[in-house]
Amino acid sequence: ETGVTQTPRHLVMGMTNKKSLKCEQHLGHNAMYWYKQSAKKPLELMFVYSLEERVENNSVPSRFSPECPNSSHLFLHLHTLQPEDSALYLCASSQDNRGNEKLFFGSGTQLSVL
Amino acid sequence: DQQVKQNSPSLSVQEGRISILNCDYTNSMFDYFLWYKKYPAEGPTFLISISSIKDKNEDGRFTVFLNKSAKHLSLHIVPSQPGDSAVYFCAASPNSGGSNYKLTFGKGTLLTVNP
């Protein structure tokens, strides 16, 4: 496999559930990102990791908890979400997180919170 | 307040004709601009970029034009093909050499190319 892989592709969860989104990149990149895409809104940056250290937390509620155990893997742990959190969650990577670099995106996880 | 605006949610063109997708920005600190393309059920993929030191960048059928004074950029696709049908996102980043994670996206324009 190459590129950026996200699992699961679809997720339906209740407001009291705990679930995790997984992202894996096979590109040898040093930076990884979580983006949220809600209907009719621009992509919103949630978190940035560079060399496994979180370098940006874009005012995201604590019910979203990222984890980056190594430079190839990124998780987004979800708990007590709200229906308005239903969205497409996209993982991305880039060689580094400085300079004008291309982001490589995964296919996303379509999340529905009931 | 949206700093990157794509005012046309959708655009429909005939195969073989030119597609012109527009993007406006408000932040004068933006100096690097990118276009991403997204097919359904896939993540966005990088298409083309332009630095503020240029006013045009061309890659095959795709050309991006930048008008800094108007804070406007456009993506031209010539000739358009049915496989170009996708959502196109405009994105902008401040100061070259700065942090990549400052990328700001527009809402996207759905392009449909009819055979």
PDB file of C-alpha atoms in Angstrom:
ATOM      1  CA  GLU A   1       0.000   0.000   0.000  1.00  0.00           C
ATOM      2  CA  THR A   2       1.108   3.543  -0.677  1.00  0.00           C
ATOM      3  CA  GLY A   3      -0.077   6.993   0.350  1.00  0.00           C
ATOM      4  CA  VAL A   4      -2.291   7.806   3.288  1.00  0.00           C
ATOM      5  CA  THR A   5      -4.758   5.228   4.561  1.00  0.00           C
ATOM      6  CA  GLN A   6      -7.652   5.963   6.893  1.00  0.00           C
ATOM      7  CA  THR A   7      -9.906   3.536   8.741  1.00  0.00           C
ATOM      8  CA  PRO A   8     -12.773   3.133   9.109  1.00  0.00           C
ATOM      9  CA  ARG A   9     -14.252   4.721   5.996  1.00  0.00           C
ATOM     10  CA  HIS A  10     -17.619   5.150   7.683  1.00  0.00           C
ATOM     11  CA  LEU A  11     -18.553   5.326  11.357  1.00  0.00           C
ATOM     12  CA  VAL A  12     -21.864   5.742  13.106  1.00  0.00           C
ATOM     13  CA  MET A  13     -21.750   6.321  16.833  1.00  0.00           C
ATOM     14  CA  GLY A  14     -23.974   7.398  19.663  1.00  0.00           C
ATOM     15  CA  MET A  15     -23.190  10.379  21.843  1.00  0.00           C
ATOM     16  CA  THR A  16     -22.019   8.194  24.707  1.00  0.00           C
ATOM     17  CA  ASN A  17     -19.726   5.963  22.646  1.00  0.00           C
ATOM     18  CA  LYS A  18     -15.951   6.019  22.486  1.00  0.00           C
ATOM     19  CA  LYS A  19     -14.343   5.323  19.137  1.00  0.00           C
ATOM     20  CA  SER A  20     -11.040   5.978  17.403  1.00  0.00           C
ATOM     21  CA  LEU A  21     -10.104   6.975  13.880  1.00  0.00           C
ATOM     22  CA  LYS A  22      -6.859   5.653  12.494  1.00  0.00           C
ATOM     23  CA  CYS A  23      -4.502   7.080   9.906  1.00  0.00           C
ATOM     24  CA  GLU A  24      -1.334   5.589   8.489  1.00  0.00           C
ATOM     25  CA  GLN A  25       1.032   7.141   5.971  1.00  0.00           C
ATOM     26  CA  HIS A  26       3.513   5.184   3.875  1.00  0.00           C
ATOM     27  CA  LEU A  27       5.306   8.194   2.417  1.00  0.00           C
ATOM     28  CA  GLY A  28       8.062   8.678   4.962  1.00  0.00           C
ATOM     29  CA  HIS A  29       6.666  12.091   5.902  1.00  0.00           C
ATOM     30  CA  ASN A  30       7.403  13.855   9.170  1.00  0.00           C
ATOM     31  CA  ALA A  31       4.176  15.820   9.611  1.00  0.00           C
ATOM     32  CA  MET A  32       0.604  14.611   9.978  1.00  0.00           C
ATOM     33  CA  TYR A  33      -2.674  16.472  10.242  1.00  0.00           C
ATOM     34  CA  TRP A  34      -6.332  16.038  11.108  1.00  0.00           C
ATOM     35  CA  TYR A  35      -8.842  18.113   9.147  1.00  0.00           C
ATOM     36  CA  LYS A  36     -12.611  18.296   9.508  1.00  0.00           C
ATOM     37  CA  GLN A  37     -14.931  18.907   6.581  1.00  0.00           C
ATOM     38  CA  SER A  38     -18.500  19.748   7.489  1.00  0.00           C
ATOM     39  CA  ALA A  39     -21.217  20.155   4.897  1.00  0.00           C
ATOM     40  CA  LYS A  40     -20.938  23.453   3.020  1.00  0.00           C
ATOM     41  CA  LYS A  41     -17.920  24.555   5.046  1.00  0.00           C
ATOM     42  CA  PRO A  42     -14.220  24.786   4.209  1.00  0.00           C
ATOM     43  CA  LEU A  43     -11.774  22.195   5.444  1.00  0.00           C
ATOM     44  CA  GLU A  44     -10.887  23.101   9.020  1.00  0.00           C
ATOM     45  CA  LEU A  45      -7.514  22.237  10.490  1.00  0.00           C
ATOM     46  CA  MET A  46      -7.832  20.436  13.829  1.00  0.00           C
ATOM     47  CA  PHE A  47      -4.384  19.187  14.814  1.00  0.00           C
ATOM     48  CA  VAL A  48      -0.837  19.118  13.485  1.00  0.00           C
ATOM     49  CA  TYR A  49       1.932  16.776  14.507  1.00  0.00           C
ATOM     50  CA  SER A  50       5.540  17.205  13.501  1.00  0.00           C
ATOM     51  CA  LEU A  51       7.952  14.393  14.327  1.00  0.00           C
ATOM     52  CA  GLU A  52       5.341  12.967  16.708  1.00  0.00           C
ATOM     53  CA  GLU A  53       4.995  16.214  18.650  1.00  0.00           C
ATOM     54  CA  ARG A  54       1.777  18.179  18.572  1.00  0.00           C
ATOM     55  CA  VAL A  55       2.542  21.611  17.190  1.00  0.00           C
ATOM     56  CA  GLU A  56      -0.966  22.909  16.639  1.00  0.00           C
ATOM     57  CA  ASN A  57      -4.278  22.455  18.366  1.00  0.00           C
ATOM     58  CA  ASN A  58      -6.725  24.646  16.551  1.00  0.00           C
ATOM     59  CA  SER A  59      -9.157  25.297  19.423  1.00  0.00           C
ATOM     60  CA  VAL A  60     -10.638  21.843  19.154  1.00  0.00           C
ATOM     61  CA  PRO A  61     -12.969  20.635  21.961  1.00  0.00           C
ATOM     62  CA  SER A  62     -11.462  18.127  24.347  1.00  0.00           C
ATOM     63  CA  ARG A  63     -13.920  15.441  23.228  1.00  0.00           C
ATOM     64  CA  PHE A  64     -11.464  15.032  20.321  1.00  0.00           C
ATOM     65  CA  SER A  65      -8.139  13.610  21.493  1.00  0.00           C
ATOM     66  CA  PRO A  66      -5.296  13.026  19.017  1.00  0.00           C
ATOM     67  CA  GLU A  67      -2.459  10.585  19.434  1.00  0.00           C
ATOM     68  CA  CYS A  68       0.673  10.198  17.342  1.00  0.00           C
ATOM     69  CA  PRO A  69       2.695   7.194  18.530  1.00  0.00           C
ATOM     70  CA  ASN A  70       5.187   7.468  15.651  1.00  0.00           C
ATOM     71  CA  SER A  71       5.646   9.471  12.468  1.00  0.00           C
ATOM     72  CA  SER A  72       3.640   6.963  10.407  1.00  0.00           C
ATOM     73  CA  HIS A  73       0.529   6.678  12.565  1.00  0.00           C
ATOM     74  CA  LEU A  74      -2.051   9.143  13.775  1.00  0.00           C
ATOM     75  CA  PHE A  75      -5.197   8.503  15.776  1.00  0.00           C
ATOM     76  CA  LEU A  76      -8.174  10.616  16.684  1.00  0.00           C
ATOM     77  CA  HIS A  77      -9.951   9.374  19.804  1.00  0.00           C
ATOM     78  CA  LEU A  78     -13.584  10.384  20.061  1.00  0.00           C
ATOM     79  CA  HIS A  79     -15.776  10.439  23.156  1.00  0.00           C
ATOM     80  CA  THR A  80     -19.109  11.999  24.096  1.00  0.00           C
ATOM     81  CA  LEU A  81     -19.469  13.605  20.694  1.00  0.00           C
ATOM     82  CA  GLN A  82     -22.379  15.802  19.655  1.00  0.00           C
ATOM     83  CA  PRO A  83     -24.534  15.473  16.518  1.00  0.00           C
ATOM     84  CA  GLU A  84     -22.897  18.632  15.133  1.00  0.00           C
ATOM     85  CA  ASP A  85     -19.601  16.737  15.100  1.00  0.00           C
ATOM     86  CA  SER A  86     -20.918  14.659  12.200  1.00  0.00           C
ATOM     87  CA  ALA A  87     -18.548  15.376   9.331  1.00  0.00           C
ATOM     88  CA  LEU A  88     -15.850  13.973   7.089  1.00  0.00           C
ATOM     89  CA  TYR A  89     -12.572  13.664   8.993  1.00  0.00           C
ATOM     90  CA  LEU A  90      -9.509  13.788   6.801  1.00  0.00           C
ATOM     91  CA  CYS A  91      -5.980  12.842   7.691  1.00  0.00           C
ATOM     92  CA  ALA A  92      -3.084  14.320   5.739  1.00  0.00           C
ATOM     93  CA  SER A  93       0.691  14.207   5.748  1.00  0.00           C
ATOM     94  CA  SER A  94       3.522  16.290   4.357  1.00  0.00           C
ATOM     95  CA  GLN A  95       7.287  15.953   4.283  1.00  0.00           C
ATOM     96  CA  ASP A  96       7.653  18.563   7.000  1.00  0.00           C
ATOM     97  CA  ASN A  97       5.346  21.235   8.407  1.00  0.00           C
ATOM     98  CA  ARG A  98       7.241  24.259   7.250  1.00  0.00           C
ATOM     99  CA  GLY A  99       7.448  25.752   3.841  1.00  0.00           C
ATOM    100  CA  ASN A 100       4.974  25.466   1.063  1.00  0.00           C
ATOM    101  CA  GLU A 101       4.542  21.755   0.830  1.00  0.00           C
ATOM    102  CA  LYS A 102       1.877  19.646  -0.679  1.00  0.00           C
ATOM    103  CA  LEU A 103      -0.470  17.836   1.635  1.00  0.00           C
ATOM    104  CA  PHE A 104      -1.292  14.238   0.850  1.00  0.00           C
ATOM    105  CA  PHE A 105      -4.759  13.317   2.075  1.00  0.00           C
ATOM    106  CA  GLY A 106      -6.384  10.057   3.003  1.00  0.00           C
ATOM    107  CA  SER A 107      -9.880   9.208   1.781  1.00  0.00           C
ATOM    108  CA  GLY A 108     -11.421  10.273   5.063  1.00  0.00           C
ATOM    109  CA  THR A 109     -13.779   8.824   7.642  1.00  0.00           C
ATOM    110  CA  GLN A 110     -17.412   9.842   7.254  1.00  0.00           C
ATOM    111  CA  LEU A 111     -18.651  10.165  10.823  1.00  0.00           C
ATOM    112  CA  SER A 112     -22.285  10.298  11.869  1.00  0.00           C
ATOM    113  CA  VAL A 113     -23.142  11.020  15.490  1.00  0.00           C
ATOM    114  CA  LEU A 114     -26.668  10.053  16.500  1.00  0.00           C
TER     115      LEU A 114
ATOM    116  CA  ASP B   1     -14.890  35.336   8.546  1.00  0.00           C
ATOM    117  CA  GLN B   2     -13.800  33.421   5.473  1.00  0.00           C
ATOM    118  CA  GLN B   3     -10.362  34.371   4.266  1.00  0.00           C
ATOM    119  CA  VAL B   4     -10.531  32.207   1.142  1.00  0.00           C
ATOM    120  CA  LYS B   5     -13.743  32.393  -0.840  1.00  0.00           C
ATOM    121  CA  GLN B   6     -14.980  30.317  -3.705  1.00  0.00           C
ATOM    122  CA  ASN B   7     -18.235  32.037  -4.526  1.00  0.00           C
ATOM    123  CA  SER B   8     -19.437  29.544  -7.105  1.00  0.00           C
ATOM    124  CA  PRO B   9     -20.575  26.317  -5.441  1.00  0.00           C
ATOM    125  CA  SER B  10     -20.884  24.644  -8.824  1.00  0.00           C
ATOM    126  CA  LEU B  11     -19.926  25.018 -12.475  1.00  0.00           C
ATOM    127  CA  SER B  12     -21.023  23.035 -15.516  1.00  0.00           C
ATOM    128  CA  VAL B  13     -19.151  23.045 -18.844  1.00  0.00           C
ATOM    129  CA  GLN B  14     -19.130  21.063 -22.051  1.00  0.00           C
ATOM    130  CA  GLU B  15     -16.333  18.658 -22.839  1.00  0.00           C
ATOM    131  CA  GLY B  16     -13.601  20.357 -24.841  1.00  0.00           C
ATOM    132  CA  ARG B  17     -14.428  23.846 -23.581  1.00  0.00           C
ATOM    133  CA  ILE B  18     -12.579  25.881 -20.998  1.00  0.00           C
ATOM    134  CA  SER B  19     -13.400  25.600 -17.285  1.00  0.00           C
ATOM    135  CA  ILE B  20     -12.595  28.637 -15.154  1.00  0.00           C
ATOM    136  CA  LEU B  21     -12.747  28.277 -11.398  1.00  0.00           C
ATOM    137  CA  ASN B  22     -12.373  31.405  -9.306  1.00  0.00           C
ATOM    138  CA  CYS B  23     -11.044  32.094  -5.846  1.00  0.00           C
ATOM    139  CA  ASP B  24     -10.790  35.324  -3.845  1.00  0.00           C
ATOM    140  CA  TYR B  25      -8.846  35.934  -0.680  1.00  0.00           C
ATOM    141  CA  THR B  26      -8.829  38.672   1.912  1.00  0.00           C
ATOM    142  CA  ASN B  27      -5.614  38.130   3.849  1.00  0.00           C
ATOM    143  CA  SER B  28      -2.794  40.153   2.291  1.00  0.00           C
ATOM    144  CA  MET B  29      -0.281  37.935   4.103  1.00  0.00           C
ATOM    145  CA  PHE B  30      -1.145  35.010   1.845  1.00  0.00           C
ATOM    146  CA  ASP B  31       1.590  34.499  -0.688  1.00  0.00           C
ATOM    147  CA  TYR B  32       1.341  30.881  -1.758  1.00  0.00           C
ATOM    148  CA  PHE B  33      -1.738  29.368  -3.335  1.00  0.00           C
ATOM    149  CA  LEU B  34      -2.730  25.837  -4.183  1.00  0.00           C
ATOM    150  CA  TRP B  35      -5.557  24.036  -5.898  1.00  0.00           C
ATOM    151  CA  TYR B  36      -6.707  20.618  -4.758  1.00  0.00           C
ATOM    152  CA  LYS B  37      -9.108  18.319  -6.553  1.00  0.00           C
ATOM    153  CA  LYS B  38     -11.456  15.896  -4.804  1.00  0.00           C
ATOM    154  CA  TYR B  39     -13.405  13.007  -6.259  1.00  0.00           C
ATOM    155  CA  PRO B  40     -16.286  11.489  -4.276  1.00  0.00           C
ATOM    156  CA  ALA B  41     -15.171   8.996  -1.622  1.00  0.00           C
ATOM    157  CA  GLU B  42     -11.539  10.077  -2.012  1.00  0.00           C
ATOM    158  CA  GLY B  43      -9.351  12.601  -0.239  1.00  0.00           C
ATOM    159  CA  PRO B  44      -8.269  15.849  -1.916  1.00  0.00           C
ATOM    160  CA  THR B  45      -5.227  15.591  -4.185  1.00  0.00           C
ATOM    161  CA  PHE B  46      -2.825  18.377  -5.028  1.00  0.00           C
ATOM    162  CA  LEU B  47      -3.282  19.802  -8.496  1.00  0.00           C
ATOM    163  CA  ILE B  48      -1.207  22.944  -9.008  1.00  0.00           C
ATOM    164  CA  SER B  49       0.267  25.812  -7.021  1.00  0.00           C
ATOM    165  CA  ILE B  50       1.543  29.341  -7.510  1.00  0.00           C
ATOM    166  CA  SER B  51       3.787  31.622  -5.523  1.00  0.00           C
ATOM    167  CA  SER B  52       3.055  35.325  -5.228  1.00  0.00           C
ATOM    168  CA  ILE B  53       6.205  36.166  -7.165  1.00  0.00           C
ATOM    169  CA  LYS B  54       4.500  34.798 -10.252  1.00  0.00           C
ATOM    170  CA  ASP B  55       1.241  35.658 -11.970  1.00  0.00           C
ATOM    171  CA  LYS B  56       0.871  32.438 -13.923  1.00  0.00           C
ATOM    172  CA  ASN B  57       1.779  28.806 -13.575  1.00  0.00           C
ATOM    173  CA  GLU B  58       0.996  26.169 -16.139  1.00  0.00           C
ATOM    174  CA  ASP B  59       0.973  22.392 -15.964  1.00  0.00           C
ATOM    175  CA  GLY B  60      -0.450  20.655 -18.995  1.00  0.00           C
ATOM    176  CA  ARG B  61      -4.134  21.463 -19.313  1.00  0.00           C
ATOM    177  CA  PHE B  62      -4.140  23.331 -16.002  1.00  0.00           C
ATOM    178  CA  THR B  63      -3.128  26.958 -15.577  1.00  0.00           C
ATOM    179  CA  VAL B  64      -3.421  29.061 -12.456  1.00  0.00           C
ATOM    180  CA  PHE B  65      -3.489  32.840 -12.705  1.00  0.00           C
ATOM    181  CA  LEU B  66      -2.835  35.151  -9.776  1.00  0.00           C
ATOM    182  CA  ASN B  67      -3.893  38.801  -9.583  1.00  0.00           C
ATOM    183  CA  LYS B  68      -2.402  40.064  -6.341  1.00  0.00           C
ATOM    184  CA  SER B  69      -3.829  43.554  -6.556  1.00  0.00           C
ATOM    185  CA  ALA B  70      -7.324  42.096  -6.854  1.00  0.00           C
ATOM    186  CA  LYS B  71      -6.566  39.285  -4.376  1.00  0.00           C
ATOM    187  CA  HIS B  72      -7.941  36.895  -6.924  1.00  0.00           C
ATOM    188  CA  LEU B  73      -6.793  33.668  -8.495  1.00  0.00           C
ATOM    189  CA  SER B  74      -8.315  31.419 -11.068  1.00  0.00           C
ATOM    190  CA  LEU B  75      -7.782  27.911 -12.355  1.00  0.00           C
ATOM    191  CA  HIS B  76      -8.224  27.316 -16.067  1.00  0.00           C
ATOM    192  CA  ILE B  77      -8.697  23.840 -17.461  1.00  0.00           C
ATOM    193  CA  VAL B  78      -8.367  23.570 -21.239  1.00  0.00           C
ATOM    194  CA  PRO B  79      -9.721  21.452 -22.784  1.00  0.00           C
ATOM    195  CA  SER B  80     -12.072  20.182 -20.116  1.00  0.00           C
ATOM    196  CA  GLN B  81     -12.643  16.437 -19.933  1.00  0.00           C
ATOM    197  CA  PRO B  82     -15.382  14.422 -18.194  1.00  0.00           C
ATOM    198  CA  GLY B  83     -12.719  13.002 -15.866  1.00  0.00           C
ATOM    199  CA  ASP B  84     -12.133  16.527 -14.568  1.00  0.00           C
ATOM    200  CA  SER B  85     -15.547  16.425 -12.889  1.00  0.00           C
ATOM    201  CA  ALA B  86     -14.739  16.851  -9.192  1.00  0.00           C
ATOM    202  CA  VAL B  87     -14.769  19.367  -6.366  1.00  0.00           C
ATOM    203  CA  TYR B  88     -11.929  21.883  -6.635  1.00  0.00           C
ATOM    204  CA  PHE B  89     -10.589  23.545  -3.487  1.00  0.00           C
ATOM    205  CA  CYS B  90      -8.558  26.698  -3.438  1.00  0.00           C
ATOM    206  CA  ALA B  91      -6.098  27.035  -0.535  1.00  0.00           C
ATOM    207  CA  ALA B  92      -3.739  29.770   0.608  1.00  0.00           C
ATOM    208  CA  SER B  93      -0.748  30.002   2.898  1.00  0.00           C
ATOM    209  CA  PRO B  94       1.078  33.006   4.361  1.00  0.00           C
ATOM    210  CA  ASN B  95       4.735  33.774   3.803  1.00  0.00           C
ATOM    211  CA  SER B  96       6.847  31.318   1.847  1.00  0.00           C
ATOM    212  CA  GLY B  97       9.001  29.347   4.182  1.00  0.00           C
ATOM    213  CA  GLY B  98       6.473  29.685   6.939  1.00  0.00           C
ATOM    214  CA  SER B  99       4.464  26.915   8.490  1.00  0.00           C
ATOM    215  CA  ASN B 100       2.579  24.640   6.184  1.00  0.00           C
ATOM    216  CA  TYR B 101      -0.157  24.167   8.724  1.00  0.00           C
ATOM    217  CA  LYS B 102      -1.381  27.692   8.154  1.00  0.00           C
ATOM    218  CA  LEU B 103      -3.076  26.488   4.967  1.00  0.00           C
ATOM    219  CA  THR B 104      -6.588  27.984   4.679  1.00  0.00           C
ATOM    220  CA  PHE B 105      -9.107  26.350   2.361  1.00  0.00           C
ATOM    221  CA  GLY B 106     -12.134  27.605   0.479  1.00  0.00           C
ATOM    222  CA  LYS B 107     -15.462  25.739   0.467  1.00  0.00           C
ATOM    223  CA  GLY B 108     -14.853  24.234  -2.943  1.00  0.00           C
ATOM    224  CA  THR B 109     -16.493  24.387  -6.379  1.00  0.00           C
ATOM    225  CA  LEU B 110     -18.124  21.331  -7.907  1.00  0.00           C
ATOM    226  CA  LEU B 111     -17.132  21.133 -11.571  1.00  0.00           C
ATOM    227  CA  THR B 112     -19.214  18.982 -13.893  1.00  0.00           C
ATOM    228  CA  VAL B 113     -17.910  18.396 -17.410  1.00  0.00           C
ATOM    229  CA  ASN B 114     -20.636  17.100 -19.693  1.00  0.00           C
ATOM    230  CA  PRO B 115     -19.731  14.778 -22.600  1.00  0.00           C
TER     231      PRO B 115
END
